[in-house]
Amino acid sequence: MELVLVRHPQPEVAPGICYGRSDVAASPSAIAAVAQGLREAGLPGDLPVFASPLRRCAELAAQLGAPVTFDARLAEMDFGAWEMQPWDAIPRAEVDAWSADLLHYRPGGGESVMDVARRVAACFDALRETRHPRALLVCHAGSMRLLAALHAGGSIEQAALRAASEAHRIDYGGIIMLKD
């Protein structure tokens, strides 16, 4: 299966704020610009579209002119009490505890990387079961890194560790193509 992964536009959140699972919006102009760029690239074309239900993804997916299947398993990580807090206000000891146990620590009491990996892997498996040869997914940087790691193979633990350990280099509105 070939997957076209699209990251949502930049959300309307101040720099330096932790906003994983928070349902923050992107500006209408940012959404329109990313949607226009995708259409100019011929996307989604006849591809089925799947998206995180969080507004920054859902509003982009809705503008693509194709039916959208929303799947909560594509949502970004839930950072619990860290959500909408400045990163520099989060106690250093908590950030260090997360760094020491990337897979199992629950930042702010939210989800662990393994929790997110399990739900993203379940979504990935369900997509493969649809037998669509290709699909377009509008989601988040964390979900995209996990999908790419799962696509590369290995155990779910290995994929989760690869995804959590790599630098975040996915631009807002960025595209990753995963091909078999």
Coordinates of N, CA and C in Angstrom, one line a residue:
M1 N 0.8 -1.2 0.0 CA 0.0 0.0 0.0 C 0.9 1.2 0.0
E2 N 0.5 2.2 -0.8 CA 1.2 3.5 -0.8 C 0.4 4.5 0.0
L3 N 1.1 5.2 0.9 CA 0.4 6.2 1.7 C 1.1 7.6 1.4
V4 N 0.2 8.5 1.3 CA 0.6 9.9 1.2 C 0.2 10.6 2.5
L5 N 1.2 10.9 3.3 CA 1.0 11.5 4.6 C 1.2 13.0 4.5
V6 N 0.2 13.8 5.0 CA 0.2 15.2 4.9 C 0.1 15.8 6.3
R7 N 1.1 16.6 6.7 CA 1.0 17.3 8.0 C 0.1 18.5 7.9
H8 N -0.7 18.7 9.0 CA -1.6 19.8 9.1 C -0.9 21.2 8.9
P9 N -1.6 22.2 8.6 CA -1.0 23.6 8.6 C -0.6 24.0 10.0
Q10 N 0.2 25.0 10.1 CA 0.7 25.5 11.4 C -0.5 26.0 12.2
P11 N -0.7 25.5 13.5 CA -1.8 25.8 14.3 C -1.6 27.2 14.9
E12 N -2.7 27.8 15.3 CA -2.7 29.1 15.9 C -2.4 29.0 17.4
V13 N -1.1 28.7 17.7 CA -0.6 28.5 19.0 C 0.7 29.3 19.1
A14 N 0.9 29.9 20.2 CA 2.1 30.7 20.5 C 3.3 29.8 20.4
P15 N 4.4 30.2 19.9 CA 5.6 29.4 19.9 C 6.0 28.9 21.3
G16 N 6.5 27.7 21.4 CA 7.0 27.2 22.7 C 5.9 26.6 23.6
I17 N 4.7 26.4 23.0 CA 3.6 25.8 23.8 C 3.4 24.4 23.4
C18 N 3.2 23.5 24.4 CA 3.0 22.1 24.1 C 1.5 21.9 23.8
Y19 N 1.2 21.4 22.6 CA -0.2 21.4 22.2 C -0.6 20.1 21.5
G20 N 0.0 19.0 21.9 CA -0.3 17.7 21.2 C -1.7 17.4 20.9
R21 N -2.5 16.8 21.8 CA -3.9 16.4 21.6 C -4.9 17.6 21.7
S22 N -4.4 18.7 22.1 CA -5.3 19.9 22.2 C -5.9 20.2 20.8
D23 N -7.2 20.5 20.8 CA -7.8 20.7 19.5 C -7.7 22.2 19.1
V24 N -6.5 22.5 18.7 CA -6.3 23.9 18.3 C -6.5 24.0 16.7
A25 N -6.9 25.2 16.3 CA -7.2 25.4 14.9 C -6.0 25.9 14.2
A26 N -6.0 25.8 12.9 CA -5.0 26.5 12.0 C -5.8 27.7 11.4
S27 N -5.1 28.7 11.0 CA -5.8 29.8 10.4 C -6.5 29.4 9.1
P28 N -7.6 30.0 8.7 CA -8.2 29.6 7.4 C -7.3 29.9 6.2
S29 N -6.5 30.9 6.3 CA -5.6 31.2 5.2 C -4.5 30.1 5.1
A30 N -4.0 29.6 6.2 CA -3.0 28.5 6.2 C -3.6 27.3 5.6
I31 N -4.8 27.0 6.0 CA -5.5 25.8 5.5 C -5.7 25.9 4.0
A32 N -6.2 27.0 3.6 CA -6.5 27.2 2.2 C -5.2 27.1 1.3
A33 N -4.1 27.6 1.9 CA -2.8 27.5 1.1 C -2.3 26.1 1.0
V34 N -2.4 25.3 2.1 CA -2.0 23.9 2.0 C -2.9 23.1 1.1
A35 N -4.2 23.4 1.2 CA -5.2 22.7 0.4 C -4.9 23.0 -1.1
Q36 N -4.7 24.2 -1.4 CA -4.4 24.6 -2.8 C -3.1 24.0 -3.3
G37 N -2.1 23.9 -2.5 CA -0.8 23.2 -2.9 C -1.0 21.8 -3.2
L38 N -1.9 21.1 -2.3 CA -2.1 19.7 -2.6 C -2.9 19.5 -3.9
R39 N -3.9 20.3 -4.1 CA -4.7 20.2 -5.3 C -3.8 20.4 -6.6
E40 N -2.9 21.4 -6.5 CA -2.0 21.7 -7.6 C -1.1 20.5 -7.8
A41 N -0.8 19.7 -6.8 CA 0.0 18.5 -6.9 C -0.8 17.3 -7.4
G42 N -2.1 17.5 -7.6 CA -3.0 16.4 -8.1 C -3.5 15.6 -6.9
L43 N -3.5 16.1 -5.7 CA -4.0 15.4 -4.5 C -5.2 16.0 -4.0
P44 N -6.2 15.2 -3.6 CA -6.1 13.8 -3.4 C -6.4 13.0 -4.7
G45 N -6.8 13.6 -5.8 CA -7.2 12.8 -6.9 C -8.3 11.8 -6.6
D46 N -8.0 10.6 -6.9 CA -9.0 9.5 -6.6 C -8.7 8.8 -5.3
L47 N -7.7 9.3 -4.6 CA -7.3 8.6 -3.3 C -8.3 8.8 -2.2
P48 N -8.6 7.7 -1.5 CA -9.4 7.8 -0.3 C -8.6 8.7 0.7
V49 N -9.4 9.5 1.4 CA -8.8 10.5 2.4 C -9.2 10.1 3.8
F50 N -8.2 9.9 4.7 CA -8.4 9.7 6.1 C -7.7 10.8 6.9
A51 N -8.3 11.2 8.0 CA -7.7 12.3 8.7 C -8.0 12.2 10.2
S52 N -7.1 12.8 11.0 CA -7.3 13.0 12.4 C -8.5 13.9 12.6
P53 N -9.3 13.7 13.6 CA -10.5 14.5 13.8 C -10.1 15.9 14.4
L54 N -8.9 16.1 14.8 CA -8.5 17.4 15.4 C -8.6 18.5 14.3
R55 N -9.1 19.6 14.7 CA -9.5 20.7 13.8 C -8.4 21.0 12.8
R56 N -7.2 21.1 13.2 CA -6.1 21.5 12.3 C -5.9 20.5 11.2
C57 N -6.3 19.3 11.3 CA -6.3 18.3 10.3 C -7.7 18.2 9.6
A58 N -8.7 18.1 10.4 CA -10.1 17.9 9.8 C -10.5 19.1 8.9
E59 N -10.1 20.3 9.2 CA -10.5 21.4 8.4 C -9.7 21.4 7.0
L60 N -8.5 20.9 7.1 CA -7.7 20.8 5.8 C -8.3 19.7 5.0
A61 N -8.5 18.5 5.6 CA -9.1 17.4 4.9 C -10.4 17.7 4.2
A62 N -11.2 18.5 4.9 CA -12.6 18.9 4.4 C -12.5 19.7 3.2
Q63 N -11.4 20.5 3.0 CA -11.2 21.4 1.9 C -10.6 20.7 0.6
L64 N -10.3 19.4 0.7 CA -9.7 18.7 -0.4 C -10.7 18.2 -1.4
G65 N -12.0 18.3 -1.2 CA -13.0 18.0 -2.2 C -13.2 16.5 -2.3
A66 N -12.9 15.7 -1.4 CA -13.1 14.3 -1.4 C -13.8 13.9 -0.1
P67 N -14.5 12.7 -0.1 CA -15.0 12.3 1.2 C -13.9 11.9 2.1
V68 N -14.1 12.2 3.4 CA -13.1 12.0 4.4 C -13.6 11.1 5.5
T69 N -12.7 10.1 5.8 CA -13.0 9.2 7.0 C -12.1 9.7 8.1
F70 N -12.7 10.1 9.2 CA -12.0 10.6 10.3 C -11.7 9.4 11.2
D71 N -10.4 9.4 11.7 CA -10.0 8.3 12.6 C -9.2 8.8 13.7
A72 N -9.7 8.7 14.9 CA -9.1 9.3 16.1 C -7.8 8.6 16.4
R73 N -7.5 7.5 15.8 CA -6.2 6.8 16.0 C -5.1 7.6 15.4
L74 N -5.4 8.5 14.5 CA -4.4 9.4 13.9 C -4.0 10.6 14.7
A75 N -4.8 10.9 15.8 CA -4.6 12.1 16.5 C -3.2 12.1 17.1
E76 N -2.7 13.3 17.5 CA -1.4 13.5 18.1 C -1.4 13.0 19.5
M77 N -0.2 12.9 20.0 CA -0.1 12.4 21.4 C -0.7 13.3 22.4
D78 N -1.3 12.7 23.4 CA -1.9 13.4 24.5 C -0.9 13.6 25.6
F79 N -0.5 14.9 25.8 CA 0.5 15.3 26.8 C -0.1 15.6 28.2
G80 N -1.4 15.2 28.4 CA -2.0 15.4 29.7 C -1.9 16.8 30.2
A81 N -1.4 16.9 31.5 CA -1.3 18.3 32.1 C -0.3 19.2 31.4
W82 N 0.5 18.7 30.6 CA 1.4 19.5 29.8 C 0.8 20.3 28.7
E83 N -0.4 19.8 28.3 CA -1.1 20.4 27.1 C -1.3 21.9 27.4
M84 N -1.0 22.7 26.4 CA -1.2 24.2 26.4 C -0.3 24.9 27.4
Q85 N 0.7 24.2 27.9 CA 1.6 24.8 28.8 C 2.9 25.2 28.1
P86 N 3.6 26.3 28.4 CA 4.9 26.6 27.8 C 5.8 25.4 28.2
W87 N 6.6 25.0 27.2 CA 7.6 23.9 27.4 C 8.5 24.3 28.5
D88 N 8.9 25.6 28.6 CA 9.9 26.0 29.6 C 9.3 26.1 31.0
A89 N 7.9 25.9 31.1 CA 7.3 25.9 32.4 C 7.1 24.5 33.0
I90 N 7.3 23.5 32.1 CA 7.2 22.1 32.5 C 8.5 21.7 33.3
P91 N 8.3 21.2 34.5 CA 9.5 20.9 35.4 C 10.5 20.1 34.6
R92 N 11.7 20.5 34.7 CA 12.8 19.8 34.0 C 12.9 18.4 34.4
A93 N 12.6 18.1 35.7 CA 12.7 16.7 36.2 C 11.7 15.8 35.4
E94 N 10.5 16.3 35.1 CA 9.5 15.6 34.3 C 10.0 15.3 32.9
V95 N 10.6 16.4 32.3 CA 11.1 16.2 30.9 C 12.2 15.2 30.9
D96 N 13.1 15.3 31.9 CA 14.2 14.3 32.0 C 13.7 12.9 32.2
A97 N 12.6 12.7 33.0 CA 12.0 11.4 33.2 C 11.5 10.8 31.9
W98 N 10.9 11.7 31.1 CA 10.4 11.2 29.8 C 11.6 10.8 28.9
S99 N 12.6 11.6 28.9 CA 13.8 11.3 28.1 C 14.4 10.0 28.5
A100 N 14.4 9.7 29.8 CA 15.0 8.5 30.3 C 14.1 7.2 30.0
D101 N 12.9 7.4 29.7 CA 12.0 6.3 29.3 C 11.0 6.7 28.2
L102 N 11.6 6.9 27.0 CA 10.8 7.5 25.9 C 9.5 6.6 25.6
L103 N 9.6 5.3 25.7 CA 8.5 4.5 25.3 C 7.4 4.4 26.3
H104 N 7.7 4.5 27.6 CA 6.7 4.1 28.6 C 6.3 5.3 29.5
Y105 N 7.0 6.3 29.6 CA 6.7 7.5 30.4 C 5.5 8.2 29.9
R106 N 4.6 8.6 30.7 CA 3.4 9.4 30.3 C 3.5 10.8 30.7
P107 N 4.0 11.6 29.7 CA 4.2 13.1 29.9 C 2.9 13.7 30.4
G108 N 3.0 14.4 31.5 CA 1.8 15.1 32.1 C 0.7 14.2 32.5
G109 N 1.0 12.9 32.6 CA -0.1 11.9 32.9 C -0.9 11.5 31.7
G110 N -0.5 11.9 30.5 CA -1.2 11.6 29.3 C -0.8 10.2 28.7
E111 N -0.6 10.2 27.4 CA -0.2 8.9 26.7 C 1.3 8.7 26.7
S112 N 1.7 7.5 26.7 CA 3.1 7.2 26.5 C 3.3 7.0 25.0
V113 N 4.5 7.0 24.5 CA 4.8 6.8 23.1 C 4.2 5.4 22.7
M114 N 4.3 4.4 23.6 CA 3.8 3.1 23.2 C 2.3 3.1 23.1
D115 N 1.6 3.9 23.9 CA 0.2 4.1 23.7 C -0.2 4.6 22.4
V116 N 0.5 5.6 22.0 CA 0.3 6.2 20.7 C 0.7 5.3 19.6
A117 N 1.8 4.6 19.7 CA 2.2 3.6 18.7 C 1.2 2.5 18.5
R118 N 0.6 2.0 19.6 CA -0.4 1.0 19.5 C -1.6 1.4 18.7
R119 N -2.1 2.7 19.0 CA -3.3 3.1 18.2 C -3.0 3.5 16.8
V120 N -1.8 4.0 16.5 CA -1.4 4.3 15.1 C -1.2 3.0 14.4
A121 N -0.6 2.0 15.0 CA -0.4 0.7 14.4 C -1.7 0.1 14.1
A122 N -2.7 0.2 15.0 CA -4.0 -0.3 14.7 C -4.7 0.3 13.5
C123 N -4.5 1.6 13.4 CA -5.0 2.4 12.2 C -4.2 1.9 10.9
F124 N -2.9 1.8 11.0 CA -2.1 1.3 9.9 C -2.6 -0.1 9.4
D125 N -2.8 -1.0 10.4 CA -3.3 -2.3 10.0 C -4.7 -2.3 9.4
A126 N -5.6 -1.4 9.9 CA -6.9 -1.3 9.3 C -6.9 -0.7 7.9
L127 N -6.0 0.2 7.7 CA -5.8 0.8 6.3 C -5.4 -0.3 5.4
R128 N -4.4 -1.1 5.8 CA -4.0 -2.2 4.9 C -5.1 -3.2 4.6
E129 N -5.9 -3.4 5.6 CA -7.1 -4.3 5.4 C -8.1 -3.8 4.4
T130 N -8.1 -2.5 4.2 CA -9.1 -1.9 3.2 C -8.8 -2.4 1.8
R131 N -7.6 -2.8 1.6 CA -7.1 -3.2 0.2 C -7.0 -2.0 -0.8
H132 N -7.1 -0.8 -0.3 CA -6.9 0.4 -1.1 C -5.4 0.3 -1.6
P133 N -5.1 0.5 -2.8 CA -3.7 0.5 -3.2 C -2.9 1.7 -2.7
R134 N -3.7 2.8 -2.6 CA -3.1 4.1 -2.1 C -4.1 4.8 -1.2
A135 N -3.6 5.7 -0.4 CA -4.5 6.5 0.4 C -3.8 7.8 0.9
L136 N -4.5 8.8 1.1 CA -4.0 10.1 1.6 C -4.4 10.3 3.1
L137 N -3.5 10.6 4.0 CA -3.8 10.7 5.4 C -3.3 12.1 5.8
V138 N -4.3 12.9 6.4 CA -4.0 14.2 7.0 C -3.8 14.0 8.5
C139 N -2.6 14.2 9.0 CA -2.4 13.9 10.4 C -1.3 14.8 11.0
H140 N -0.6 14.4 12.0 CA 0.3 15.1 12.8 C 1.7 14.6 12.6
A141 N 2.7 15.4 13.0 CA 4.1 15.0 12.9 C 4.4 13.7 13.6
G142 N 3.8 13.6 14.8 CA 4.0 12.3 15.6 C 3.4 11.1 14.9
S143 N 2.2 11.3 14.4 CA 1.6 10.1 13.7 C 2.4 9.8 12.5
M144 N 2.8 10.8 11.8 CA 3.6 10.6 10.5 C 4.9 9.8 10.8
R145 N 5.6 10.3 11.9 CA 6.8 9.6 12.2 C 6.6 8.1 12.6
L146 N 5.5 7.9 13.3 CA 5.2 6.5 13.7 C 4.8 5.7 12.5
L147 N 3.9 6.2 11.6 CA 3.5 5.5 10.4 C 4.8 5.2 9.5
A148 N 5.7 6.1 9.4 CA 6.9 5.8 8.6 C 7.7 4.8 9.3
A149 N 7.8 4.8 10.6 CA 8.6 3.8 11.3 C 7.9 2.4 11.2
L150 N 6.6 2.4 11.3 CA 5.9 1.1 11.2 C 6.1 0.6 9.7
H151 N 6.0 1.4 8.8 CA 6.1 1.0 7.4 C 7.5 0.4 7.1
A152 N 8.5 0.9 7.8 CA 9.9 0.4 7.6 C 10.1 -1.0 8.2
G153 N 9.2 -1.4 9.1 CA 9.2 -2.8 9.6 C 9.8 -2.9 11.0
G154 N 9.8 -4.1 11.5 CA 10.3 -4.4 12.8 C 9.1 -4.4 13.8
S155 N 9.5 -4.6 15.0 CA 8.4 -4.7 16.0 C 7.8 -3.3 16.3
I156 N 6.7 -3.3 17.0 CA 6.1 -2.1 17.3 C 7.0 -1.3 18.3
E157 N 7.6 -2.0 19.2 CA 8.6 -1.3 20.1 C 9.7 -0.6 19.3
Q158 N 10.3 -1.4 18.4 CA 11.4 -0.8 17.5 C 10.9 0.4 16.8
A159 N 9.7 0.3 16.2 CA 9.1 1.4 15.4 C 8.9 2.6 16.3
A160 N 8.3 2.4 17.5 CA 8.0 3.5 18.4 C 9.3 4.2 18.9
L161 N 10.4 3.4 19.1 CA 11.6 4.0 19.6 C 12.3 4.8 18.4
R162 N 12.2 4.2 17.2 CA 12.8 5.0 16.1 C 12.0 6.3 15.9
A163 N 10.7 6.3 16.0 CA 9.9 7.5 15.8 C 10.1 8.5 16.9
A164 N 10.2 8.0 18.1 CA 10.4 8.9 19.2 C 11.8 9.5 19.3
S165 N 12.8 8.8 18.7 CA 14.2 9.2 18.8 C 14.6 10.1 17.7
E166 N 13.9 10.1 16.6 CA 14.3 10.9 15.5 C 13.9 12.4 15.6
A167 N 14.7 13.3 15.0 CA 14.3 14.7 15.1 C 13.0 15.0 14.3
H168 N 12.4 16.0 14.7 CA 11.1 16.3 14.2 C 11.0 17.0 12.8
R169 N 11.7 16.7 11.9 CA 11.9 17.5 10.7 C 10.7 17.4 9.6
I170 N 9.5 17.6 10.1 CA 8.4 17.6 9.1 C 7.7 18.9 9.2
D171 N 7.8 19.6 8.0 CA 7.2 21.0 8.0 C 5.7 20.9 8.1
Y172 N 5.1 22.0 8.5 CA 3.6 22.2 8.5 C 3.2 22.1 7.0
G173 N 2.2 21.3 6.7 CA 1.8 21.1 5.3 C 2.8 20.2 4.5
G174 N 3.8 19.6 5.2 CA 4.7 18.7 4.6 C 4.1 17.4 4.2
I175 N 4.7 16.8 3.2 CA 4.2 15.5 2.7 C 5.3 14.4 2.8
I176 N 5.0 13.3 3.2 CA 5.8 12.1 3.2 C 5.1 11.0 2.4
M177 N 5.8 10.4 1.5 CA 5.3 9.3 0.6 C 5.9 8.0 1.2
L178 N 5.0 7.1 1.5 CA 5.4 5.7 1.9 C 5.0 4.8 0.8
K179 N 6.0 4.1 0.2 CA 5.7 3.1 -0.9 C 6.2 1.8 -0.5
D180 N 5.4 0.8 -0.9 CA 5.8 -0.6 -0.7 C 6.8 -1.0 -1.7

